PDB file of C-alpha atoms in Angstrom:
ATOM      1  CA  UNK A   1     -23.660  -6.942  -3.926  1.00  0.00           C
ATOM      2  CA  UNK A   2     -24.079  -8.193  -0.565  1.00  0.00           C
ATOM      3  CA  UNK A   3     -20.983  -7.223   2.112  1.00  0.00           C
ATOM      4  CA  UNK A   4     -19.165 -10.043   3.581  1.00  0.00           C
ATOM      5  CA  UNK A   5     -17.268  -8.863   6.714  1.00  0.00           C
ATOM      6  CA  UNK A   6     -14.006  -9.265   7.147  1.00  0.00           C
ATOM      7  CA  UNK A   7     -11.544  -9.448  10.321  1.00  0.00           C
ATOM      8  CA  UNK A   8     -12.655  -8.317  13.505  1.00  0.00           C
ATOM      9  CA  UNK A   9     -13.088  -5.341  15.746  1.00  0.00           C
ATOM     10  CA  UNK A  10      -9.440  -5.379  16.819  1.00  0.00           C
ATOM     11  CA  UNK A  11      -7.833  -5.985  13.406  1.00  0.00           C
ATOM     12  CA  UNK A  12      -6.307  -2.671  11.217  1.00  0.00           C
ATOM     13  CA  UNK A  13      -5.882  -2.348   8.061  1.00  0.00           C
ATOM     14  CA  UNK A  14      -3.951   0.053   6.102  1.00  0.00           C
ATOM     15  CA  UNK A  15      -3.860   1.598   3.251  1.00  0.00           C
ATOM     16  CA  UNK A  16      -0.219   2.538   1.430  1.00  0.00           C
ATOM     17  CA  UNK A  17      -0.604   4.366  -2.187  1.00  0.00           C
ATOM     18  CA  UNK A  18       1.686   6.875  -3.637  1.00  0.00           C
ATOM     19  CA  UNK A  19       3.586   6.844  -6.928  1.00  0.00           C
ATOM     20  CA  UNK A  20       6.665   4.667  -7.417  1.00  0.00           C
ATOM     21  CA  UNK A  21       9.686   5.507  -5.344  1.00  0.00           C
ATOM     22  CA  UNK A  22       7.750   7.091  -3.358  1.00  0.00           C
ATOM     23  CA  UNK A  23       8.811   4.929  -0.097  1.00  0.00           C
ATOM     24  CA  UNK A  24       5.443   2.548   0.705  1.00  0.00           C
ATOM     25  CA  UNK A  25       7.492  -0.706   0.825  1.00  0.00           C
ATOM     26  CA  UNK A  26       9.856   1.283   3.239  1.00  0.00           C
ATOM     27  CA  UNK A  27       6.782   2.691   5.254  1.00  0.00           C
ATOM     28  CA  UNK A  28       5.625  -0.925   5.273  1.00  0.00           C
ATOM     29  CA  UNK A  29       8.887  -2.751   5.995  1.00  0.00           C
ATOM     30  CA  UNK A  30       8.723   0.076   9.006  1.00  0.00           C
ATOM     31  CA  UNK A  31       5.807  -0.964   9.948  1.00  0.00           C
ATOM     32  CA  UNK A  32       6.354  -4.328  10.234  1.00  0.00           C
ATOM     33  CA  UNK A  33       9.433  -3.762  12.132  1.00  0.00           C
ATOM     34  CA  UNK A  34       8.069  -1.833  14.339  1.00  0.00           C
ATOM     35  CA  UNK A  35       5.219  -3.899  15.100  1.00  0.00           C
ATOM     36  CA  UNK A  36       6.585  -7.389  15.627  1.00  0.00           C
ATOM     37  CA  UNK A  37       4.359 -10.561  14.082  1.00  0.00           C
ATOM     38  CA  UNK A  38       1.256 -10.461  13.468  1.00  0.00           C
ATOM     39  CA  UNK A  39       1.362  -7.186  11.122  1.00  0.00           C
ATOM     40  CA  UNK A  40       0.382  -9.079   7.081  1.00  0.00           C
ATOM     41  CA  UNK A  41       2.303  -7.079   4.428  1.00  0.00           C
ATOM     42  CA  UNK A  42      -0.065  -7.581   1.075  1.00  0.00           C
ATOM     43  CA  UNK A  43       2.555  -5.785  -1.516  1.00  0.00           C
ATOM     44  CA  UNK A  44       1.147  -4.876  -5.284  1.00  0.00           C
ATOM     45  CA  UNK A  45       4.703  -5.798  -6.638  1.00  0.00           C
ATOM     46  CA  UNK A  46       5.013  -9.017  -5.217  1.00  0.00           C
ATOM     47  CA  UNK A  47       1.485 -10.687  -6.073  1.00  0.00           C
ATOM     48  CA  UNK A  48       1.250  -8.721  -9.436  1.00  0.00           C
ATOM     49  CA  UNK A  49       5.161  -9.115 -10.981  1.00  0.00           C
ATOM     50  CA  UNK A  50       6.345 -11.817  -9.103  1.00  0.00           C
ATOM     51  CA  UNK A  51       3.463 -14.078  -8.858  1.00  0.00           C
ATOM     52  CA  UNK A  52       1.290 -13.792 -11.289  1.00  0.00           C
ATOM     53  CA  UNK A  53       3.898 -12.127 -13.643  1.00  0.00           C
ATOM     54  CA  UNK A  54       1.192  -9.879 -15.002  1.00  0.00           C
ATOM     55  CA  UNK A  55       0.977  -6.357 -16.406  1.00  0.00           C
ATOM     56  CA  UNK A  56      -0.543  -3.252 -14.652  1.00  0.00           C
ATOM     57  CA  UNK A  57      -3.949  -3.287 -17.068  1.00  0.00           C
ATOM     58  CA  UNK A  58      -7.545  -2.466 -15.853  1.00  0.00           C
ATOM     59  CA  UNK A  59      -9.086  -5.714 -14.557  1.00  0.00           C
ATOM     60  CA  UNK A  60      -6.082  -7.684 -14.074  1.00  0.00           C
ATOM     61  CA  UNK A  61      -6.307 -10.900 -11.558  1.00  0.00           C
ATOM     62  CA  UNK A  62      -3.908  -9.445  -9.582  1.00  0.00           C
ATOM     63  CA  UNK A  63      -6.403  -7.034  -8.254  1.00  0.00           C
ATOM     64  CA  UNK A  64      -8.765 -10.048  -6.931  1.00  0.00           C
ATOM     65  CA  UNK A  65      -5.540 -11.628  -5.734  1.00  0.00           C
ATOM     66  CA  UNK A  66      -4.824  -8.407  -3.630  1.00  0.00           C
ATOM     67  CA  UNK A  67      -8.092  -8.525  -2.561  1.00  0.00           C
ATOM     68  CA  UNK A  68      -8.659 -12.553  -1.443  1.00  0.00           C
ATOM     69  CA  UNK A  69      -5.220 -12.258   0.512  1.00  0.00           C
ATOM     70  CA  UNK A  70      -5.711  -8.990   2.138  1.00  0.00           C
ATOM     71  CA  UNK A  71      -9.061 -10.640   3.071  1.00  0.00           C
ATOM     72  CA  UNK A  72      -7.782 -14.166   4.279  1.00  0.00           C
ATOM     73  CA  UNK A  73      -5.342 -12.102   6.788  1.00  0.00           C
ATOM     74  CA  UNK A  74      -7.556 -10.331   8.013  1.00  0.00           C
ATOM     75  CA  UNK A  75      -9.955 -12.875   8.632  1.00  0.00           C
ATOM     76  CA  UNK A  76      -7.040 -14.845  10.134  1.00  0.00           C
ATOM     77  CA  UNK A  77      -6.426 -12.552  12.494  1.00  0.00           C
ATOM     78  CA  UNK A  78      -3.477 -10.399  10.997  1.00  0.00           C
ATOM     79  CA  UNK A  79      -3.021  -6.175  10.457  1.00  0.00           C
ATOM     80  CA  UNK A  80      -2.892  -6.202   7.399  1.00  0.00           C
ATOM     81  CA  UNK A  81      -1.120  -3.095   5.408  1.00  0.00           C
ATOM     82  CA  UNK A  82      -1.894  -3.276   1.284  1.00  0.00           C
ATOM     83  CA  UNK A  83       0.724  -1.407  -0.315  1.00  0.00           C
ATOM     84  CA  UNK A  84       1.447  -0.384  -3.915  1.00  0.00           C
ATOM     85  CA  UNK A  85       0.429   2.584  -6.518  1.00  0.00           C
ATOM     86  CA  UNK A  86      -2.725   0.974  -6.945  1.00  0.00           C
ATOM     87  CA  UNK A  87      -4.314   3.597  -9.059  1.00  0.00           C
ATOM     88  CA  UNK A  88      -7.408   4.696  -8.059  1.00  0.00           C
ATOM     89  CA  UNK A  89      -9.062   4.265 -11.577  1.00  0.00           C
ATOM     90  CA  UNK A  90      -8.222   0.683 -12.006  1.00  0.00           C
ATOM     91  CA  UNK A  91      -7.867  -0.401  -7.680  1.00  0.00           C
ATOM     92  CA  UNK A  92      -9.924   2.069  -5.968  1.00  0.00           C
ATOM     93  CA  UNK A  93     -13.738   0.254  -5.717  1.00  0.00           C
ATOM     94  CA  UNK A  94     -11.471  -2.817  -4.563  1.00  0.00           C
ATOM     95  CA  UNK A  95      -9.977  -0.880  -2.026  1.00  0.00           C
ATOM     96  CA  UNK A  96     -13.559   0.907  -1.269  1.00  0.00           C
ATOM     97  CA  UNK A  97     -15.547  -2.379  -0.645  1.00  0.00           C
ATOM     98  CA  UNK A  98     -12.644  -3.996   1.013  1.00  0.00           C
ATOM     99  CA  UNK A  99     -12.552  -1.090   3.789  1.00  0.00           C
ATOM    100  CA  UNK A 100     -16.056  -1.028   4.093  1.00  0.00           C
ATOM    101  CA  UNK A 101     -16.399  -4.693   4.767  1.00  0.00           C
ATOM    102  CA  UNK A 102     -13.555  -4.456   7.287  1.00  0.00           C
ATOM    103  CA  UNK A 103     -15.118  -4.359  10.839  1.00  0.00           C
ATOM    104  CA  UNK A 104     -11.968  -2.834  12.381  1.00  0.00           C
ATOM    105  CA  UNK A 105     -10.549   0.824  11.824  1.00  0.00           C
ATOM    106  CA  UNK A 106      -9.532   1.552   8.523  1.00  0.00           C
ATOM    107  CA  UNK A 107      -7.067   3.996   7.495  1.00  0.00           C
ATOM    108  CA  UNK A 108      -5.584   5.192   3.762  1.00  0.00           C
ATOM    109  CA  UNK A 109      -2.415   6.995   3.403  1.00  0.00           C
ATOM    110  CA  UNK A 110      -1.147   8.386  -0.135  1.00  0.00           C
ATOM    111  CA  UNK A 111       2.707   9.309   0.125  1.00  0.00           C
ATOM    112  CA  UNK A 112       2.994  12.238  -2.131  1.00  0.00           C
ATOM    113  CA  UNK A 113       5.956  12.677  -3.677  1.00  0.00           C
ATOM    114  CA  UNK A 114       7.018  15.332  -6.763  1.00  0.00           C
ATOM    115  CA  UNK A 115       8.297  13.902  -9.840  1.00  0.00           C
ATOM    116  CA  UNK A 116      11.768  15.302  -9.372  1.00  0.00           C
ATOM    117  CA  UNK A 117      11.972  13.483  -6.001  1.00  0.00           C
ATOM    118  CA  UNK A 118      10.903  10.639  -8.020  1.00  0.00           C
ATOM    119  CA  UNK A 119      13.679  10.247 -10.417  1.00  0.00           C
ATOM    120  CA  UNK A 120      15.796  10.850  -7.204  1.00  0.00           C
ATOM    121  CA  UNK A 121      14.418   8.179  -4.934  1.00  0.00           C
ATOM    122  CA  UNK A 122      14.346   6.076  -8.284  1.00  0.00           C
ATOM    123  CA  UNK A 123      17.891   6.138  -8.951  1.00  0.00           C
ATOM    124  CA  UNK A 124      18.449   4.208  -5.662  1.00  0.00           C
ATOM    125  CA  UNK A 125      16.555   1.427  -6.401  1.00  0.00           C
ATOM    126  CA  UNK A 126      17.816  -2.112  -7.589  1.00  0.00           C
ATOM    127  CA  UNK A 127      15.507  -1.917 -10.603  1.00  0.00           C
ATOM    128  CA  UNK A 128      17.137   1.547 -12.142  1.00  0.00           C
ATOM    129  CA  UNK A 129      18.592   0.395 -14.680  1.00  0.00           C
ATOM    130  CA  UNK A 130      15.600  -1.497 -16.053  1.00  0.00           C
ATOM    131  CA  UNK A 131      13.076   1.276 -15.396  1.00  0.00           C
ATOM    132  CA  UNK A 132      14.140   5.020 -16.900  1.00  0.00           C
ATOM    133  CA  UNK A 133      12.824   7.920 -16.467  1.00  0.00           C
ATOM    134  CA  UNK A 134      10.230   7.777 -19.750  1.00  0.00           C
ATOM    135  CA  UNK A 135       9.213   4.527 -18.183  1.00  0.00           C
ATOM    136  CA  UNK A 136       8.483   6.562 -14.812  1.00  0.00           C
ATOM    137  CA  UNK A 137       6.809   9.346 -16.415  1.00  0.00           C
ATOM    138  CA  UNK A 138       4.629   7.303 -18.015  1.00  0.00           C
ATOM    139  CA  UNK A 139       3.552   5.392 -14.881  1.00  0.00           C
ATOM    140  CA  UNK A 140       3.304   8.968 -12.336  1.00  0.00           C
ATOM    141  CA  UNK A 141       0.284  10.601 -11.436  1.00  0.00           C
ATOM    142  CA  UNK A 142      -0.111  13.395  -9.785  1.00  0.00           C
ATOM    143  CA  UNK A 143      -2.199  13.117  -6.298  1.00  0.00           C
ATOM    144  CA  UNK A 144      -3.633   9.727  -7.917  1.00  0.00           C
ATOM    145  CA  UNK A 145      -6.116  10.195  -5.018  1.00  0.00           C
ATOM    146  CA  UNK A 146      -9.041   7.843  -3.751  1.00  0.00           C
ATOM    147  CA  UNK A 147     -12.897   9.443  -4.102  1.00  0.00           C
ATOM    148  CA  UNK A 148     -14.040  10.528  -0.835  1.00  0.00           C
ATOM    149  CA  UNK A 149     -10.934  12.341   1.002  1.00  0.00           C
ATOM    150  CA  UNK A 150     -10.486   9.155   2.425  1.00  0.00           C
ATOM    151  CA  UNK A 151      -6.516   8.991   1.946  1.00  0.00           C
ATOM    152  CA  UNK A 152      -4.187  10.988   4.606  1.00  0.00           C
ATOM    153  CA  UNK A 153      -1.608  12.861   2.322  1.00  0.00           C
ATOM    154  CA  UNK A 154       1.799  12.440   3.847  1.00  0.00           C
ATOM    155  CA  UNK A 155       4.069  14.520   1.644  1.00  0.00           C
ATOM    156  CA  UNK A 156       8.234  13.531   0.741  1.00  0.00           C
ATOM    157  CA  UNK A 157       9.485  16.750   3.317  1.00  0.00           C
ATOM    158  CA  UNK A 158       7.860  14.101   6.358  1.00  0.00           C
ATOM    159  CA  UNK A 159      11.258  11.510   6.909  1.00  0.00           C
ATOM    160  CA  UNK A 160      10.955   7.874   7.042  1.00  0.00           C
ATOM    161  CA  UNK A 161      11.059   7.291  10.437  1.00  0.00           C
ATOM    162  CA  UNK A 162       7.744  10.484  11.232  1.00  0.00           C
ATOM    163  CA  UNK A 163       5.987   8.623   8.619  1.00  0.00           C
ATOM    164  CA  UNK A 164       6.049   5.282  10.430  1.00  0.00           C
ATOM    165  CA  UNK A 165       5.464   7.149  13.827  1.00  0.00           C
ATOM    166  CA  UNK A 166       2.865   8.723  12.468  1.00  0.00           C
ATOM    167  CA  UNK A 167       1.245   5.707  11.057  1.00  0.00           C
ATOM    168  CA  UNK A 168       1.951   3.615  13.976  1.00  0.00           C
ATOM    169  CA  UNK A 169      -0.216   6.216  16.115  1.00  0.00           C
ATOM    170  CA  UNK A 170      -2.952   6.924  13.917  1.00  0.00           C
ATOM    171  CA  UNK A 171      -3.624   3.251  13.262  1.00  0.00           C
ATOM    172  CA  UNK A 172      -3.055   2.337  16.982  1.00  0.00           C
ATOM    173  CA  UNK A 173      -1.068   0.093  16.158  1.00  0.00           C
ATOM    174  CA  UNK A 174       1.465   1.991  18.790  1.00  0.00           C
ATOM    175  CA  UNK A 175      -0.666   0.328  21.655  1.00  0.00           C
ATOM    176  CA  UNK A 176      -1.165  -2.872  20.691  1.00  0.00           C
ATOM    177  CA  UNK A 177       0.713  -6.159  21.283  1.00  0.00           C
ATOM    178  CA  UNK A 178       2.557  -8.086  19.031  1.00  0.00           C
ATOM    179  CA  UNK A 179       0.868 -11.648  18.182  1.00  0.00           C
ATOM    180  CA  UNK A 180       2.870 -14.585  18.877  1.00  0.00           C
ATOM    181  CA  UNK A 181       2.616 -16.317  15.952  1.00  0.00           C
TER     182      UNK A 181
END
């Protein structure tokens, strides 16, 4: 399969896996915040449950769908952070080729969190009374990692705000502009 490049030289893109509750759309919302316009948030949730309405299965559309619209933001100009659990059995050679065909930096983060923590973090959330915790055991994987080392491990003891610092500086995106958009 022939590469087709994808954003430029200036453009990031980052990676956000963990298990669920694990805080990626926080990290991301962070992000975003912190960043201004211009920052793309590509979310798992939203293009796989709310608009395509489709199960987590191996092969699913949503997978191309993460893909094409990571892809069109970049190209358009945007960061772009994809974030979701995004296994690495049924997401990971998406994720490969799609960092590989980026021509800015590239980085992958994997917020590790126990599964204690989990039910913790889960019991929180708006959607805890439709999810228990057999539903949440069946989903969590331990260090679901991507092949390669590629993923920075960023474990539940770093707080909200580190992780965003962190992920701000490693990316750059600390020192870059906002885009007027």
């Amino acid at each position: 399969m022939t590469a087709v490049r994808v954003g430029t030289a200036e453009t990031r893109l980052v990676l956000l896996r963990g298990n669920s509750a694990a805080g990626k759309s926080s990290v991301a919302s962070g992000l975003r915040e912190r960043f201004g316009r211009g920052l793309a948030l590509v979310g798992q949730d939203n293009l796989r449950r709310t608009v395509l309405r489709e199960r987590d299965r191996p092969g699913a559309a949503n997978i191309g769908l993460i893909d094409l619209t990571a892809r069109y933001a970049l190209d358009a100009g945007f960061h772009v952070v994809v974030e979701g659990i995004l296994y690495a059995d049924r997401y990971g050679d998406m994720l490969a080729r799609l960092c590989a065909d980026h021509r800015g930096p590239s980085h992958a983060y994997y917020l590790d969190v126990g599964f204690d923590e989990t039910l913790v973090r889960h019991a929180t959330k708006p959607i805890r009374d439709e999810v228990g915790p057999e539903q949440l055991r069946e989903w969590y994987r331990p260090r679901d990692l991507l092949p390669g080392g590629v993923e920075t491990v960023i474990g539940a003891d770093s707080p909200l705000h580190r992780t965003v610092d962190r992920i701000m500086t490693d990316t750059g995106l600390a020192h870059l502009p906002p885009v007027d958009r």
